[in-house]
Short mmCIF file of C-alpha atoms in Angstrom, two decimals:
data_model
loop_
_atom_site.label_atom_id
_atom_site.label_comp_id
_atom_site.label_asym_id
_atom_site.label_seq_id
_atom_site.Cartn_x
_atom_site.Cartn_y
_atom_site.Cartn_z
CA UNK A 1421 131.42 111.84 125.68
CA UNK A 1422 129.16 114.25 127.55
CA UNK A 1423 127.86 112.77 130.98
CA UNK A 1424 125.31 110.48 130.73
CA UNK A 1425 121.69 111.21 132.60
CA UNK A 1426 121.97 107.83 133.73
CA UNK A 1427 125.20 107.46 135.79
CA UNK A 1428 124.67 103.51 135.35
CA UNK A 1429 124.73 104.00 131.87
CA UNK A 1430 127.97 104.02 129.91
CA UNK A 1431 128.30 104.69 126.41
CA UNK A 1432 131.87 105.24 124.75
CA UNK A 1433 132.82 106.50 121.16
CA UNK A 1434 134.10 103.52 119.07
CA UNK A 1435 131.28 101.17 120.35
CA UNK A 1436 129.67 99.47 117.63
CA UNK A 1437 125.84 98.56 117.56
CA UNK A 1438 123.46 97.82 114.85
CA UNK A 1439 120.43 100.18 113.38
CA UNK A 1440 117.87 97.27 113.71
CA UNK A 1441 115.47 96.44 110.27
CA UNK A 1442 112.23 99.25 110.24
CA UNK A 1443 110.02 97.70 106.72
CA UNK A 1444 107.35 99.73 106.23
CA UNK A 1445 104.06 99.17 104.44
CA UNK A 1446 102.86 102.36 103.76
CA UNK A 1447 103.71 103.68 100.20
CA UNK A 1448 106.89 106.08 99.59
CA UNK A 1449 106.33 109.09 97.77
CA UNK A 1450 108.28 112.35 96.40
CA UNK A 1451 106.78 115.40 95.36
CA UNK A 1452 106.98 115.89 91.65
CA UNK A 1453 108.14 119.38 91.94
CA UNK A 1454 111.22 118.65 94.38
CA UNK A 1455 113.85 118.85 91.85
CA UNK A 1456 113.18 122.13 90.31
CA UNK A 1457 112.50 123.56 93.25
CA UNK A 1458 115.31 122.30 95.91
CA UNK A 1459 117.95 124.81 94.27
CA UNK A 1460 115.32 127.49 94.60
CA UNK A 1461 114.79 127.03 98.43
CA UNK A 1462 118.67 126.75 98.79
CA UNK A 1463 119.26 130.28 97.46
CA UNK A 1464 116.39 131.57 99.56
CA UNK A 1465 117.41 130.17 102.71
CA UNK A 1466 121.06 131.04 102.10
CA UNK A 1467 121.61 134.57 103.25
CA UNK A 1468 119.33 133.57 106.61
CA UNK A 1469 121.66 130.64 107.68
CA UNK A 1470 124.97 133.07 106.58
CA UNK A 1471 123.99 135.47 109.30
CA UNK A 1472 122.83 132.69 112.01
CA UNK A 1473 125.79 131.20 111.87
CA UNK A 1474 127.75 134.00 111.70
CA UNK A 1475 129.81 133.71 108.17
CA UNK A 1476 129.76 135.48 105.32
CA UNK A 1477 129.08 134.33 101.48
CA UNK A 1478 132.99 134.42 101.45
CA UNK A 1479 133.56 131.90 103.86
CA UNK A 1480 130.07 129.69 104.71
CA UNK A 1481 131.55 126.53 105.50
CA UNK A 1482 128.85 125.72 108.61
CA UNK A 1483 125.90 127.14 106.17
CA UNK A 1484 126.97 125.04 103.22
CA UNK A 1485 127.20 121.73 105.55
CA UNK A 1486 124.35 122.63 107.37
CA UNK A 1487 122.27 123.08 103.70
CA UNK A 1488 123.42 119.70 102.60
CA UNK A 1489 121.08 117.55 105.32
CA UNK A 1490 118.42 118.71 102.67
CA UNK A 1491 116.05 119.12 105.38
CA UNK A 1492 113.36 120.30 102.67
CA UNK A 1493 114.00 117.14 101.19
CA UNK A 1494 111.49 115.90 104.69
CA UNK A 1495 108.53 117.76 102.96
CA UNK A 1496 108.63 116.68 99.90
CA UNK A 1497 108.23 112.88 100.85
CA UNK A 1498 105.97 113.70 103.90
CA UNK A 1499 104.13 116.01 101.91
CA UNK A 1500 104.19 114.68 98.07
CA UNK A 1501 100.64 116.20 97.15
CA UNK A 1502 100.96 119.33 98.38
CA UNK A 1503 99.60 122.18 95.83
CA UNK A 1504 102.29 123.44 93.80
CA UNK A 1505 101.69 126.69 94.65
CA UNK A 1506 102.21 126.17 98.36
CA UNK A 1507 104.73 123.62 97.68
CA UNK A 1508 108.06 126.08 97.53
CA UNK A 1509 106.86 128.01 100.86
CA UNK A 1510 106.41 124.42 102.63
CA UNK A 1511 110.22 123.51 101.44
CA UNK A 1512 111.32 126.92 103.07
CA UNK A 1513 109.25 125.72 106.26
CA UNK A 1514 110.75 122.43 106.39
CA UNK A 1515 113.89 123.88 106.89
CA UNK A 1516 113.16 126.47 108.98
CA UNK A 1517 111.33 124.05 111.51
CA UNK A 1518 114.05 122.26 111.45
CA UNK A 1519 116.46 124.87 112.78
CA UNK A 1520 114.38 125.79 115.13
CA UNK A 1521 114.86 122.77 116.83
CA UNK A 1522 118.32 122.99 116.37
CA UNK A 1523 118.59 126.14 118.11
CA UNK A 1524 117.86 125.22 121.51
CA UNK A 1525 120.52 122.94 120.99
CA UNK A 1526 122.69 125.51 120.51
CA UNK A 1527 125.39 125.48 123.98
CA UNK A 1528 125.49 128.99 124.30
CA UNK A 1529 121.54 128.61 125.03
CA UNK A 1530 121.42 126.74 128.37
CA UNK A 1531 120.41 129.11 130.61
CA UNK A 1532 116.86 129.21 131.51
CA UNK A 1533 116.57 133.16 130.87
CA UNK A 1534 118.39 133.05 127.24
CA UNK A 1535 115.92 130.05 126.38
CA UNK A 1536 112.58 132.00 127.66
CA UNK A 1537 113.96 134.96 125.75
CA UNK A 1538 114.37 133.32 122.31
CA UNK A 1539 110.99 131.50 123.14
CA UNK A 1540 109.09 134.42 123.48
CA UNK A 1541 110.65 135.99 120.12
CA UNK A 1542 110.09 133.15 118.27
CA UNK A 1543 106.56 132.89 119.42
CA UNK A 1544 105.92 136.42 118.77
CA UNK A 1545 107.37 135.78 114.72
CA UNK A 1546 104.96 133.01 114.17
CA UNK A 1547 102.12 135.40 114.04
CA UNK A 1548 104.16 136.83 111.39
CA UNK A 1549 104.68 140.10 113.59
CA UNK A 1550 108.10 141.72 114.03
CA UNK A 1551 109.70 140.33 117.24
CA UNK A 1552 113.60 141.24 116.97
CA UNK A 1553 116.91 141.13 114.54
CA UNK A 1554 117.78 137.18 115.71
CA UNK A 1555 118.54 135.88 112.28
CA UNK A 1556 116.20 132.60 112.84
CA UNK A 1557 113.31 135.59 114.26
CA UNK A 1558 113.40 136.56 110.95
CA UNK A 1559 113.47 133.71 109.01
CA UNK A 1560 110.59 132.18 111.00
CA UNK A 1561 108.75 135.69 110.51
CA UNK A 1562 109.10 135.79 107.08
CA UNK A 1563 108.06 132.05 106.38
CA UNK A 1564 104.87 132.54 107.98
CA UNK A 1565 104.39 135.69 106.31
CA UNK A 1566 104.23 133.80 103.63
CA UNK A 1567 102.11 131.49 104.93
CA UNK A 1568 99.30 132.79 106.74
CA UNK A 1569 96.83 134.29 104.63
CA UNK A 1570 94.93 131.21 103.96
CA UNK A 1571 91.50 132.76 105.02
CA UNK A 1572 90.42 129.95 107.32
CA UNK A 1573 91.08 128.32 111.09
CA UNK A 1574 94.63 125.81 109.50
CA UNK A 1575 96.73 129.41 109.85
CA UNK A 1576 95.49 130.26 113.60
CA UNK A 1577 95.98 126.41 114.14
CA UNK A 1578 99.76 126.91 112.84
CA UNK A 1579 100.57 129.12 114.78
CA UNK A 1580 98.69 127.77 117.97
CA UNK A 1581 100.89 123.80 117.43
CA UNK A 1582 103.98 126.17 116.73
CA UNK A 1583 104.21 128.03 119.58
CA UNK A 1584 103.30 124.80 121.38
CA UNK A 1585 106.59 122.94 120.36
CA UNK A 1586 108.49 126.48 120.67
CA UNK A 1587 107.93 126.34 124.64
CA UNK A 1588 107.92 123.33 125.32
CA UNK A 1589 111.42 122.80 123.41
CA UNK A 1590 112.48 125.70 125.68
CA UNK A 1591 111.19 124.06 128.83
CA UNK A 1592 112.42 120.55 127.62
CA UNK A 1593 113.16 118.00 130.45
CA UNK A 1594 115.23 115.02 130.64
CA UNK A 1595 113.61 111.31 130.70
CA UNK A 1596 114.95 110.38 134.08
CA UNK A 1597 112.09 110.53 135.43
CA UNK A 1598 110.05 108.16 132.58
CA UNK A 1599 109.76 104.69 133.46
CA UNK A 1600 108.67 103.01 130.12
CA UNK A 1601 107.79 103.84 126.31
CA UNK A 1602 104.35 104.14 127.12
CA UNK A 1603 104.85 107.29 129.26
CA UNK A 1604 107.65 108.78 127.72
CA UNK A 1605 105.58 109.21 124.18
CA UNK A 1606 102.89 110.20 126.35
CA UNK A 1607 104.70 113.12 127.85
CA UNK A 1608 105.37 116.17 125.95
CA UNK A 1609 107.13 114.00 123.74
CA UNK A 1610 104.54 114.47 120.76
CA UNK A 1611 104.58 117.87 121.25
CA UNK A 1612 107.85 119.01 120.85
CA UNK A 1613 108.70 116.14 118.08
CA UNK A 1614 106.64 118.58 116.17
CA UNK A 1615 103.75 116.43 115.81
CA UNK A 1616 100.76 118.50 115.73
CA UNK A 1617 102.67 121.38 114.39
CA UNK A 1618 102.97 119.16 111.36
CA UNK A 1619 99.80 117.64 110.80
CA UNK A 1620 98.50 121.34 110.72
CA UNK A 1621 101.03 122.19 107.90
CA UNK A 1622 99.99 119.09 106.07
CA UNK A 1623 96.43 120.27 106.29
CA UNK A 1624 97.66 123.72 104.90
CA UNK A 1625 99.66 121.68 102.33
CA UNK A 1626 96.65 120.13 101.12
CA UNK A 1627 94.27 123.25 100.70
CA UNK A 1628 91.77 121.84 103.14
CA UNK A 1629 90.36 122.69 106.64
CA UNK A 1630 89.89 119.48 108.81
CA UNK A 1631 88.17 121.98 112.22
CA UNK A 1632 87.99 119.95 115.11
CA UNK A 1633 87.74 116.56 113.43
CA UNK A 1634 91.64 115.37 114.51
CA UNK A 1635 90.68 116.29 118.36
CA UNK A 1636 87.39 115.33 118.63
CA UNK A 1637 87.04 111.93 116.40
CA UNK A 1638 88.32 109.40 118.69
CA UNK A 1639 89.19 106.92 115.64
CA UNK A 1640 91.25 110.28 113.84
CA UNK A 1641 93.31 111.13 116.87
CA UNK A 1642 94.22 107.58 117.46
CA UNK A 1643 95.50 107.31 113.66
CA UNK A 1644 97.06 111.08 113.90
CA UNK A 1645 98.63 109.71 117.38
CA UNK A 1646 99.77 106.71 116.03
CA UNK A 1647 101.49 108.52 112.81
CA UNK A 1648 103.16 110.88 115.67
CA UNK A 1649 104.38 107.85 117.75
CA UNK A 1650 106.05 106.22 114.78
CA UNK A 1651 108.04 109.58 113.71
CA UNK A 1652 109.62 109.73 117.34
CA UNK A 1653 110.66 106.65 117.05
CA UNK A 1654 112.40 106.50 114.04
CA UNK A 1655 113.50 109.96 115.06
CA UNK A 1656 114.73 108.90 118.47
CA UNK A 1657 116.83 105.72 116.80
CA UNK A 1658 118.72 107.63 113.59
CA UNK A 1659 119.23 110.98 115.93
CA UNK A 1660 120.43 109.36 119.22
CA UNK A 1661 124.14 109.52 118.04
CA UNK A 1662 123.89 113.64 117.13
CA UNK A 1663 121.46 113.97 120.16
CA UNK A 1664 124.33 112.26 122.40
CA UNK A 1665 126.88 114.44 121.20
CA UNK A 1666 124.56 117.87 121.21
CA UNK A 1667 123.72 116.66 124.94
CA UNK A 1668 119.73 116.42 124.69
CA UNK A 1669 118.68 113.42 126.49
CA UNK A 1670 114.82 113.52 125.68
CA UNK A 1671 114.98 110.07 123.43
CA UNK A 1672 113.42 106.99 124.06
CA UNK A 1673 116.86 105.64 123.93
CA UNK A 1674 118.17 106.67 127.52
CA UNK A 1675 114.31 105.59 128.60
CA UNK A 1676 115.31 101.82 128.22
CA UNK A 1677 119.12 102.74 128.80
CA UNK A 1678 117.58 104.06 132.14
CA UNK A 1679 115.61 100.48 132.71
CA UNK A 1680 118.72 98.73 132.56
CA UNK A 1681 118.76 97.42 129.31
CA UNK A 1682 121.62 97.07 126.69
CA UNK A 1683 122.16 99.64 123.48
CA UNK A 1684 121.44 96.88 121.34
CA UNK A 1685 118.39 95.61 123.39
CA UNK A 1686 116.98 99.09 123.67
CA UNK A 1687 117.35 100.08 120.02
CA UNK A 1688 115.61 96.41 118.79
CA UNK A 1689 112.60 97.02 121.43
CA UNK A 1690 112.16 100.56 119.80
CA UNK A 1691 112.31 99.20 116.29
CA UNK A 1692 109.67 96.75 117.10
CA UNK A 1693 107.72 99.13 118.38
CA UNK A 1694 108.02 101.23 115.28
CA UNK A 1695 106.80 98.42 112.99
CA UNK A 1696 103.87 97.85 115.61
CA UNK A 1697 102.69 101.04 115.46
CA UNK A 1698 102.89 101.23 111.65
CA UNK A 1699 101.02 98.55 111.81
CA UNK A 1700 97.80 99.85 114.27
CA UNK A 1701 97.80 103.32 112.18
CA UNK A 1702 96.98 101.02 108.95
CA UNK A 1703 94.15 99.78 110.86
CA UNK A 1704 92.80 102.15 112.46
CA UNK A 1705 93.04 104.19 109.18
CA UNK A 1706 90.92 101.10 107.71
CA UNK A 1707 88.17 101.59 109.89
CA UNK A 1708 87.85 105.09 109.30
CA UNK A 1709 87.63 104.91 105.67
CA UNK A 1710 84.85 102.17 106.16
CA UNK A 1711 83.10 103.83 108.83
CA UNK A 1712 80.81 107.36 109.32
CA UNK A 1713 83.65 110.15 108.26
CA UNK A 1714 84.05 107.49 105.09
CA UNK A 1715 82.84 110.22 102.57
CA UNK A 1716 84.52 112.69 103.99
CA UNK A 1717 87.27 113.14 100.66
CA UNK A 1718 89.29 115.85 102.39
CA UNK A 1719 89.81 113.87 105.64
CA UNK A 1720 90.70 110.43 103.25
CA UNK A 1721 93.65 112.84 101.27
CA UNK A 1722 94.59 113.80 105.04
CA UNK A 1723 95.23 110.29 106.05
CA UNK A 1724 97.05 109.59 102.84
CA UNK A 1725 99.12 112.00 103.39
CA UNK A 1726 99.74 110.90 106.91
CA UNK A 1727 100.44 107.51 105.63
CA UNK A 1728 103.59 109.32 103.24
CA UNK A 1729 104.85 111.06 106.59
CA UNK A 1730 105.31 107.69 108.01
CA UNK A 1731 107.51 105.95 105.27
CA UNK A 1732 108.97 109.64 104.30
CA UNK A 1733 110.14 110.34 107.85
CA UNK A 1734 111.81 107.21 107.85
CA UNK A 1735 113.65 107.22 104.39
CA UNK A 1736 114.46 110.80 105.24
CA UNK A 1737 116.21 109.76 108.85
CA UNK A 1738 118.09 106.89 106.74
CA UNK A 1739 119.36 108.75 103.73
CA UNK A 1740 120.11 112.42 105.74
CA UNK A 1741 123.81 113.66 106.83
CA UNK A 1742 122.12 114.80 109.63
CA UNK A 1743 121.83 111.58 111.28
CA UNK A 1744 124.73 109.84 109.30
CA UNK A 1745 127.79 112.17 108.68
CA UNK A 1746 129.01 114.04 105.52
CA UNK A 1747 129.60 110.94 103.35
CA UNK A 1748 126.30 109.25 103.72
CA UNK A 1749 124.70 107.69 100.70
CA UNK A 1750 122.01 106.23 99.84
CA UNK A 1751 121.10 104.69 96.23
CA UNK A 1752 118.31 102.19 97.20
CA UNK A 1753 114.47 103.57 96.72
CA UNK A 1754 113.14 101.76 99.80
CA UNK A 1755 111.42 103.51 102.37
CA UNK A 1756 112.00 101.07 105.20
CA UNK A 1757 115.63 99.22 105.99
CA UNK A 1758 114.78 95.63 105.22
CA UNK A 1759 118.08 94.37 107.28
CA UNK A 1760 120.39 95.59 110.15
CA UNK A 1761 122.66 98.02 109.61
CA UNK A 1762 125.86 98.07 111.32
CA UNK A 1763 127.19 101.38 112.77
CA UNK A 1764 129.86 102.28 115.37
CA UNK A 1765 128.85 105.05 117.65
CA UNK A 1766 131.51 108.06 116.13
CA UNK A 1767 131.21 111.90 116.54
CA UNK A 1768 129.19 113.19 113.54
CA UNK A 1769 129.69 116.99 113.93
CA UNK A 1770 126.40 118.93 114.75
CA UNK A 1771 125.02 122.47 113.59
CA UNK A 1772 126.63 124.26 116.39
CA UNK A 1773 129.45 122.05 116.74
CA UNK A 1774 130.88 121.06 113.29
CA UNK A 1775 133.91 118.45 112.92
CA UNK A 1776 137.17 120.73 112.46
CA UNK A 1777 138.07 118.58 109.20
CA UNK A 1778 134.59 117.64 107.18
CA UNK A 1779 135.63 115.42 104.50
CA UNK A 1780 133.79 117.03 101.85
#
């Protein structure tokens, strides 16, 4: 167990808590096209991941593990109406999002220096311009390649949110400092959880071209805000276990760990939460659809499709062997977990730091 940010707080391998109910209402949703296209992105990615990780198609035992979390998988329920022929290039931007995130997780990147380094590639690649040999450079150079030339503001907008969540994931903090749920999500949480970097994909998703209308409309940035809120959440409650082990402490977990409260306390307030602010998006979606912007169709398919992202991000987190281990499944069609599910707090092996002995 790495040290904890809280020296009051103990946590121990073998402890057992329980992943508290999360029913949703919003609907649940998979893009039509995911099947045919899943082995596609697999093969693209492939040779990418090979030479990030440092194997070769011989021996790709990290690469083939790390393919199986189906991290595209996160797109197509987020995203189920996005045009089919942007819908392959979002799968390969799921994934490479995701890794992204995983690499300042890496332990050889620590230091200050190395992270400002890889920051300032990586920000340089999503304009799609050539910024070095890093394998994940490249991938996230060639994605938005692929990408980009939509002919309107959503690409500059892209690659505005994307560098956003690049530094601030390099500058990332710890939460000892937080002193409730309230502040923590109202950090740089909903930055670097990839919010707005993601609602600016969806818009690209959708073939449409919101402008201003998420920051200025009061009514849109609360729903957009809301949608954000309920993805760290989740997030913060299936990933705590692979975020404990990786080290990162910037999870409204350790906020009401830090408070003094219990695992099991903290993880049921956060839940609760969660349902809450499912809850306030509906509503506040509500009033905008009966209110001025109410003819506005492209902004009405916007908010469906942040509706999806609510209920996908959740069945994602609870079906994933990202959050879960190599043996996870998951045969019910639910988007939310209508009961408790009990779990003992166990080393799941991370992207950097596999388990010696996967079993499968």
């Amino acid at each position: 167990m790495k040290d904890s940010p809280h020296p009051a707080v103990e946590l121990r391998y073998g402890m057992s808590y329980r992943l508290p109910a999360l029913p949703t209402h919003c609907p649940l949703a998979l893009h039509q096209d995911y099947p045919a296209t899943a082995p596609r992105v697999l093969a693209w990615l492939r040779p990418y991941l090979v030479d990030y990780f440092g194997e070769s198609e011989q021996d790709s035992r990290i690469t083939d593990r790390y393919l199986r979390q189906d991290l595209h998988r996160w797109g197509a329920l987020c995203l189920p109406h996005t045009r089919p022929d942007r819908f392959f290039v979002q799968q390969l931007w799921m994934n490479t999002a995701a890794l992204v995130d995983d690499a300042f997780s890496a332990p050889w990147l620590r230091e200050p220096a190395a992270r400002a380094r890889l920051a300032g590639e990586l920000c340089t690649a999503l304009g799609a311009d050539d910024a070095g040999a890093n394998p994940l450079v490249r991938l996230v150079r060639d994605v938005h390649r692929l990408m980009l030339p939509t002919g309107d503001s959503v690409g500059g907008r892209m690659v505005e949110a994307g560098r956003a969540v690049v530094v601030n994931n390099a500058t990332e903090n710890t939460v000892e400092d937080l002193t409730d749920l309230d502040a923590y999500l109202g950090s740089s949480r909903r930055v670097n959880a990839y919010g707005f970097w993601i609602l600016a994909v969806a818009e690209w998703s959708l073939g449409i071209d919101l402008g201003d209308i998420a920051a200025e409309d009061p009514l849109v940035r609360r729903a957009c805000t809301l949608a954000i809120d309920h993805w760290i959440l989740v997030n913060d409650l299936y990933s705590f276990a692979k975020e404990l082990e990786e080290g990162e402490t910037s999870n409204a977990v350790w906020v009401l760990l830090g408070q003094g409260a219990p695992l099991q306390e903290a993880l049921d307030a956060i839940a609760a939460r969660a349902v809450a602010t499912e809850q306030r998006f509906i509503a506040t979606r509500d009033k905008i659809a009966t209110g001025p912007l109410r003819h506005r169709t492209d902004l009405s398919r916007f908010l469906v499709e942040v509706g999806h992202m609510i209920t996908g991000n959740l069945r994602h987190a609870r079906e994933s062997t990202r959050y879960h281990g190599d043996n996870r499944t998951l045969t019910d069609d639910l988007a939310g977990s209508p009961v408790p599910e009990p779990r003992t707090l166990t080393r799941l092996g991370t992207a950097h730091q596999p388990l010696t002995n996967p079993t499968r």
